[in-house]
Coordinates of C-alpha atoms in Angstrom, one line a residue:
M225 CA -7.1 23.8 10.6
K226 CA -4.0 24.5 8.5
Y227 CA -1.5 21.6 8.6
D228 CA 2.3 22.1 8.2
F229 CA 3.7 19.2 6.2
D230 CA 7.1 21.0 6.0
Q231 CA 7.6 20.5 9.7
I232 CA 10.5 18.2 10.5
V233 CA 9.4 15.7 13.2
D234 CA 12.1 14.0 15.2
R235 CA 11.2 10.3 14.9
S236 CA 14.3 9.0 16.7
K237 CA 12.3 9.0 20.0
N238 CA 9.2 7.1 18.9
L239 CA 10.7 3.6 18.1
S240 CA 10.1 4.1 14.4
A241 CA 11.1 1.1 12.3
K242 CA 11.8 3.5 9.4
Y243 CA 14.6 5.1 11.4
D244 CA 15.6 2.7 14.2
E245 CA 15.9 -0.3 11.8
R246 CA 18.3 1.4 9.4
E247 CA 21.3 -0.4 10.7
K248 CA 19.5 -3.8 10.3
K249 CA 18.2 -2.9 6.9
F250 CA 21.1 -1.1 5.3
G251 CA 24.1 -1.9 7.5
T252 CA 24.4 1.7 8.6
G253 CA 22.2 4.3 10.3
D254 CA 23.7 7.1 8.2
V255 CA 21.2 7.1 5.4
I256 CA 18.1 9.2 4.7
P257 CA 15.3 6.7 5.2
L258 CA 13.0 6.7 2.2
W259 CA 12.0 3.1 2.3
I260 CA 9.2 1.5 4.5
A261 CA 5.8 2.8 3.5
D262 CA 4.9 5.2 6.3
M263 CA 4.9 9.0 6.3
D264 CA 7.0 11.5 8.2
F265 CA 4.0 13.6 9.0
R266 CA 1.9 14.0 12.1
T267 CA -1.5 12.6 11.6
A268 CA -4.8 14.6 11.7
Q269 CA -5.3 16.6 14.9
P270 CA -8.8 15.1 15.7
I271 CA -7.1 11.6 15.8
I272 CA -4.4 12.9 18.2
D273 CA -7.1 14.5 20.4
A274 CA -9.2 11.4 20.5
L275 CA -6.2 9.2 21.4
K276 CA -5.2 11.7 24.2
R277 CA -8.7 11.4 25.7
R278 CA -8.5 7.6 25.5
A279 CA -5.0 7.6 27.1
E280 CA -6.2 9.8 30.0
E281 CA -8.9 7.2 30.9
G282 CA -6.0 5.1 32.3
I283 CA -7.8 1.7 31.7
W284 CA -7.1 -0.2 28.5
G285 CA -8.5 -3.6 29.1
Y286 CA -10.0 -5.9 26.5
T287 CA -11.8 -3.6 24.1
A288 CA -15.2 -4.1 22.6
R289 CA -15.8 -3.0 19.0
P290 CA -18.9 -0.8 18.7
A291 CA -21.1 -0.9 15.6
S292 CA -20.1 2.6 14.8
Y293 CA -16.6 1.3 14.0
F294 CA -17.6 -0.5 10.8
E295 CA -20.3 2.1 10.1
A296 CA -17.5 4.8 10.0
I297 CA -15.6 2.8 7.4
R298 CA -18.8 2.2 5.4
D299 CA -19.7 5.9 5.4
W300 CA -16.1 6.8 4.3
Q301 CA -16.2 4.4 1.4
K302 CA -19.6 5.7 0.3
R303 CA -18.5 9.3 0.5
R304 CA -15.1 9.0 -1.1
N305 CA -15.5 6.1 -3.5
G306 CA -19.3 5.7 -4.0
W307 CA -19.1 2.1 -2.7
E308 CA -22.1 0.8 -0.7
I309 CA -20.8 -1.9 1.8
D310 CA -23.0 -4.2 3.8
V311 CA -21.4 -4.0 7.3
S312 CA -22.6 -7.5 8.0
R313 CA -20.0 -8.7 5.4
M314 CA -17.1 -6.8 7.1
S315 CA -14.5 -8.3 9.5
F316 CA -11.6 -6.9 11.5
C317 CA -8.0 -7.9 10.7
L318 CA -4.7 -6.7 12.0
G319 CA -3.6 -5.6 8.5
V320 CA -4.1 -6.1 4.8
V321 CA -1.0 -8.3 4.6
Q322 CA -2.4 -10.6 7.2
T323 CA -5.6 -10.7 5.2
L324 CA -3.6 -11.8 2.1
S325 CA -1.8 -14.5 4.2
A326 CA -5.0 -15.9 5.6
M327 CA -6.8 -16.0 2.3
V328 CA -3.9 -17.8 0.6
Q329 CA -3.9 -20.4 3.4
L330 CA -7.7 -20.8 3.5
Y331 CA -8.6 -20.7 -0.2
T332 CA -5.8 -22.4 -2.0
P333 CA -4.6 -26.0 -1.7
Q334 CA -1.1 -26.9 -0.4
G335 CA 1.2 -26.5 -3.3
G336 CA -1.4 -24.5 -5.2
N337 CA -0.8 -21.5 -7.4
V338 CA -1.3 -17.8 -6.6
L339 CA -1.2 -15.2 -9.4
I340 CA 0.4 -11.8 -8.9
Q341 CA 1.3 -9.0 -11.2
T342 CA 4.9 -7.9 -11.0
P343 CA 6.6 -5.6 -10.1
V344 CA 4.4 -5.7 -6.9
Y345 CA 4.6 -5.3 -3.2
G346 CA 7.1 -8.0 -2.0
E347 CA 4.7 -9.4 0.6
F348 CA 2.7 -10.8 -2.2
Y349 CA 5.6 -13.2 -2.8
D350 CA 6.4 -13.7 0.8
M351 CA 2.9 -14.6 2.1
T352 CA 2.4 -17.0 -0.7
E353 CA 5.7 -18.8 -0.3
F354 CA 5.5 -18.9 3.5
A355 CA 2.2 -20.8 3.1
G356 CA 3.8 -23.4 0.8
R357 CA 2.1 -22.2 -2.4
N358 CA 3.6 -21.3 -5.7
V359 CA 3.8 -17.8 -7.2
I360 CA 2.7 -17.3 -10.8
E361 CA 3.8 -14.0 -12.2
N362 CA 2.0 -12.0 -14.8
Q363 CA 4.7 -9.4 -15.5
L364 CA 3.4 -6.0 -16.3
V365 CA 4.7 -4.4 -19.5
E366 CA 6.5 -1.1 -19.6
R367 CA 5.8 1.3 -22.4
D368 CA 7.5 4.7 -22.4
G369 CA 7.9 4.7 -18.6
R370 CA 4.3 3.5 -18.0
W371 CA 3.2 0.0 -17.1
T372 CA 0.2 -2.0 -18.3
V373 CA -1.1 -5.5 -18.3
D374 CA 0.1 -8.2 -20.7
W375 CA -3.4 -9.5 -21.3
E376 CA -2.5 -12.6 -23.3
D377 CA -0.2 -13.7 -20.5
F378 CA -2.7 -12.8 -17.8
E379 CA -5.3 -15.0 -19.3
D380 CA -2.9 -17.8 -19.9
K381 CA -1.7 -17.7 -16.2
L382 CA -5.2 -17.7 -14.9
R383 CA -5.7 -21.2 -16.3
A384 CA -3.4 -22.6 -13.6
A385 CA -4.2 -20.1 -10.8
D386 CA -6.1 -20.9 -7.6
L387 CA -6.2 -17.3 -6.4
F388 CA -5.4 -13.9 -7.8
L389 CA -3.9 -11.2 -5.6
L390 CA -4.7 -7.8 -7.1
C391 CA -3.0 -4.6 -6.0
S392 CA -5.3 -1.6 -6.6
P393 CA -4.1 1.1 -6.6
H394 CA -0.8 -0.5 -7.5
N395 CA 2.3 -0.5 -5.3
P396 CA 5.0 0.3 -6.4
L397 CA 3.9 1.6 -9.8
G398 CA 1.2 4.0 -8.6
I399 CA -1.3 2.7 -11.2
V400 CA -5.0 3.6 -10.7
W401 CA -6.7 0.9 -12.7
T402 CA -9.4 2.1 -15.1
E403 CA -12.9 0.6 -15.0
E404 CA -12.2 -1.0 -18.3
E405 CA -9.0 -2.7 -17.0
L406 CA -10.6 -3.8 -13.8
R407 CA -13.6 -5.3 -15.6
R408 CA -11.4 -7.1 -18.1
M409 CA -9.4 -8.6 -15.3
M410 CA -12.4 -9.6 -13.2
E411 CA -14.3 -11.1 -16.1
L412 CA -11.4 -13.3 -16.9
C413 CA -11.2 -14.4 -13.3
L414 CA -14.9 -15.3 -13.4
K415 CA -14.3 -17.2 -16.7
Y416 CA -11.6 -19.3 -15.1
R417 CA -13.2 -19.5 -11.6
V418 CA -10.4 -17.8 -9.8
L419 CA -11.2 -16.0 -6.6
V420 CA -9.8 -12.5 -6.3
V421 CA -8.3 -10.8 -3.2
S422 CA -8.0 -7.1 -3.8
D423 CA -5.5 -5.1 -1.8
E424 CA -7.0 -1.5 -1.7
I425 CA -5.0 -0.1 1.2
H426 CA -3.8 2.9 -0.9
S427 CA -7.3 3.8 -2.3
D428 CA -7.4 7.2 -0.5
L429 CA -4.1 8.3 -1.9
V430 CA -5.0 9.1 -5.5
F431 CA -3.9 12.1 -7.7
H432 CA -4.1 13.8 -11.0
G433 CA -7.9 13.7 -11.3
K434 CA -7.9 9.9 -11.2
R435 CA -10.6 8.0 -9.3
H436 CA -10.2 4.8 -7.4
I437 CA -12.9 2.2 -8.3
P438 CA -13.4 -0.4 -5.6
T439 CA -13.1 -3.8 -7.4
A440 CA -16.2 -5.2 -5.7
S441 CA -18.3 -2.2 -6.8
L442 CA -18.2 -3.1 -10.5
S443 CA -21.2 -5.4 -10.5
A444 CA -23.0 -7.9 -8.3
E445 CA -21.5 -10.8 -10.3
I446 CA -17.9 -9.5 -9.8
A447 CA -18.6 -8.6 -6.1
A448 CA -19.5 -12.2 -5.5
N449 CA -15.9 -13.2 -6.5
V450 CA -13.9 -10.6 -4.6
V451 CA -12.5 -10.2 -1.1
T452 CA -11.3 -6.7 -0.4
G453 CA -8.8 -5.5 2.1
I454 CA -9.0 -1.8 3.2
S455 CA -7.6 0.3 6.0
G456 CA -7.0 3.8 7.1
T457 CA -3.4 3.0 8.3
K458 CA -1.7 4.2 5.1
T459 CA -4.1 7.1 4.6
F460 CA -3.6 8.6 8.0
N461 CA -0.2 7.3 8.9
L462 CA -1.4 4.9 11.6
A463 CA 0.3 1.6 10.6
G464 CA 1.7 1.0 14.1
L465 CA -1.9 0.6 15.4
Q466 CA -2.5 -2.4 13.2
A467 CA -6.1 -2.4 12.1
S468 CA -7.8 -3.1 8.8
A469 CA -11.1 -4.2 7.5
V470 CA -12.0 -7.0 5.1
V471 CA -15.2 -7.0 2.9
F472 CA -16.5 -10.4 1.9
P473 CA -18.7 -11.5 -0.9
D474 CA -20.9 -13.8 1.3
R475 CA -21.4 -14.9 4.9
H476 CA -19.7 -18.3 4.4
T477 CA -16.4 -16.8 3.2
K478 CA -16.5 -14.4 6.1
E479 CA -17.2 -17.1 8.7
V480 CA -14.3 -19.2 7.4
F481 CA -12.0 -16.2 7.7
D482 CA -13.3 -15.2 11.2
R483 CA -12.9 -18.8 12.5
F484 CA -9.3 -18.8 11.3
W485 CA -8.5 -15.8 13.5
M486 CA -10.7 -16.8 16.4
N487 CA -8.7 -20.1 16.7
M488 CA -5.6 -17.9 17.4
D489 CA -7.7 -15.6 19.7
I490 CA -7.0 -12.6 17.3
H491 CA -10.3 -10.9 16.9
R492 CA -10.2 -7.6 18.8
N493 CA -8.9 -4.2 18.1
N494 CA -6.5 -2.9 20.7
A495 CA -7.8 -0.1 22.8
F496 CA -6.3 2.7 20.7
S497 CA -6.9 1.5 17.2
V498 CA -10.7 1.5 17.8
T499 CA -10.5 5.1 18.8
A500 CA -8.1 6.2 16.1
M501 CA -9.8 4.5 13.1
E502 CA -13.2 5.9 13.9
A503 CA -11.8 9.4 14.5
A504 CA -9.9 9.2 11.2
F505 CA -12.9 8.2 9.1
R506 CA -15.2 10.6 10.9
E507 CA -13.0 13.6 11.2
G508 CA -9.8 13.2 9.2
E509 CA -10.9 14.4 5.8
E510 CA -9.7 18.0 6.2
W511 CA -6.1 16.7 6.9
L512 CA -6.2 14.3 3.9
D513 CA -7.4 17.0 1.5
Q514 CA -4.4 19.1 2.5
L515 CA -2.0 16.2 2.4
L516 CA -2.7 15.1 -1.2
P517 CA -1.6 18.3 -3.0
Y518 CA 1.6 18.4 -0.8
L519 CA 2.4 14.8 -1.9
S520 CA 1.7 15.6 -5.5
D521 CA 4.1 18.6 -5.4
N522 CA 6.7 16.3 -3.9
F523 CA 6.3 14.0 -6.8
D524 CA 6.7 16.9 -9.3
F525 CA 9.8 18.1 -7.5
V526 CA 11.5 14.7 -7.8
V527 CA 10.5 14.3 -11.4
D528 CA 11.7 17.8 -12.3
Y529 CA 15.0 17.3 -10.4
C530 CA 15.8 14.1 -12.2
E531 CA 14.9 15.4 -15.6
K532 CA 17.1 18.5 -15.2
R533 CA 20.0 17.3 -13.1
I534 CA 20.0 13.5 -12.9
P535 CA 18.8 12.4 -16.4
K536 CA 20.3 8.9 -16.0
I537 CA 17.6 8.3 -13.4
R538 CA 14.1 8.3 -14.9
T539 CA 10.9 8.5 -12.8
F540 CA 7.3 9.7 -13.1
A541 CA 4.7 11.1 -10.8
P542 CA 2.5 8.2 -9.6
D543 CA -1.3 8.4 -9.9
A544 CA -1.6 6.8 -6.4
T545 CA 0.3 5.9 -3.2
Y546 CA 3.2 8.1 -2.1
L547 CA 5.8 5.8 -3.6
M548 CA 8.0 6.5 -6.6
W549 CA 9.5 4.0 -9.0
L550 CA 13.0 5.0 -10.1
D551 CA 14.5 3.6 -13.3
C552 CA 18.2 3.5 -12.7
R553 CA 19.2 1.2 -15.5
A554 CA 21.2 3.8 -17.3
L555 CA 23.7 3.8 -14.4
G556 CA 24.8 0.4 -15.7
L557 CA 24.9 -1.2 -12.3
S558 CA 23.8 -4.7 -11.2
N559 CA 21.1 -5.0 -8.5
E560 CA 23.8 -5.6 -5.9
Q561 CA 25.9 -2.7 -7.1
L562 CA 22.9 -0.4 -7.2
H563 CA 21.9 -1.4 -3.7
D564 CA 25.4 -0.6 -2.4
F565 CA 25.6 2.6 -4.5
M566 CA 22.5 4.1 -3.0
I567 CA 23.6 3.4 0.6
Q568 CA 27.4 4.0 0.4
K569 CA 27.6 6.8 -2.2
A570 CA 24.2 8.5 -2.1
G571 CA 23.5 8.0 1.5
L572 CA 19.9 6.9 0.8
G573 CA 17.8 4.1 2.3
L574 CA 15.6 3.0 -0.5
N575 CA 13.8 -0.3 -1.4
D576 CA 15.5 -2.5 -4.0
G577 CA 13.4 -2.9 -7.1
C578 CA 14.2 -6.6 -7.4
A579 CA 12.2 -7.1 -4.2
F580 CA 9.1 -6.3 -6.2
G581 CA 9.9 -8.5 -9.2
R582 CA 12.7 -11.0 -9.0
Q583 CA 13.5 -10.8 -12.6
L584 CA 13.8 -7.0 -12.5
S585 CA 17.2 -5.2 -12.7
G586 CA 18.0 -1.6 -12.2
F587 CA 15.1 -0.2 -10.3
M588 CA 14.5 1.4 -6.8
R589 CA 11.5 2.5 -4.9
L590 CA 11.5 5.9 -3.1
N591 CA 9.0 7.0 -0.4
A592 CA 8.2 10.7 -1.1
A593 CA 6.0 11.2 2.0
C594 CA 8.3 13.5 3.9
P595 CA 9.0 17.2 4.2
R596 CA 10.2 18.8 1.0
S597 CA 13.5 19.8 2.6
V598 CA 14.3 16.1 3.2
L599 CA 13.6 15.3 -0.5
E600 CA 15.7 18.2 -1.6
R601 CA 18.7 16.9 0.5
A602 CA 18.1 13.4 -0.8
M603 CA 18.1 14.6 -4.4
R604 CA 21.3 16.6 -3.9
Q605 CA 23.0 13.6 -2.4
L606 CA 21.8 11.4 -5.3
E607 CA 23.0 13.9 -7.9
A608 CA 26.4 14.1 -6.3
A609 CA 26.7 10.3 -6.2
V610 CA 25.7 9.9 -9.9
S611 CA 28.1 12.6 -10.9
G612 CA 30.9 10.7 -9.2
L613 CA 30.3 7.5 -11.1

């Protein structure tokens, strides 16, 4: 089947947070929404067809999770990433963010320290601080527009850490960590006895010949110290169905996690997420293989446009995710001024860079997972706004 990613889908009628929460987020509904991390594309047709069949049954009571559900995830990971997962070590969770929150609460002491690498997805801050723990930042280092680990600082921060939250692939920088980088980080975590929770929700969205390496696949010793959060929700644009999987190093860690959710009676998929996730992992590959080059071309369009027409804004094509990191420092605006400029002058709804690293100034995050015509309009508006400064 040939998919049309240029199609404009009217999302004003499907209660989309990306569109319907613009007034709340930006103070106006008159912005092109390129912020929250979901896509403006219809998902794979086999998923839609499976959900239609489920809807037509007309009964959506408490829903059992068949063995085939985790088996579909296992088979996908083996096929796409070469990772062999023991399904007996897998659990359901509403989302990877909820996994992070639970692991912080369960495996760090009150007032304990959680290590993150900034700039990083803002929920890494939020889930840690909501739980009454302290954030320790290993700030990534920028070199010629690319970012890497400050290794000396990373090791130093591990000495005080109780838990390390790894983002792999990295949001918002689009880094696909190399095997050497992952091994070095994991060996240091073993050295200082720091448990790792690896957020791998973007692992299917990888470009430029890069390959995602599941952290727990590096070795048996490393796997014994890693909890992994995975999901098809980013891959197939299914975030509203709220379903993810967690892979544990041992039965005890899994049992502690499962008991935490059982105590709140949160342990079942909803009737539609069971169907959608299994259909995605069994039949969604054709759609994904067409999506990836379209997203890559979107990245190239934005990079080329900025280089030629808005040189004061620097960006690069990420190796993973569909999120682009914009360096706007040459505009000479404070974070507050940049926030207002993007909304009031450019008419764009982007994410403030300072939400990903509180000491950062002059950056924005742009979601490029939309039809090309939308990006073209956004870039024209941004060019006009910058020219007017």
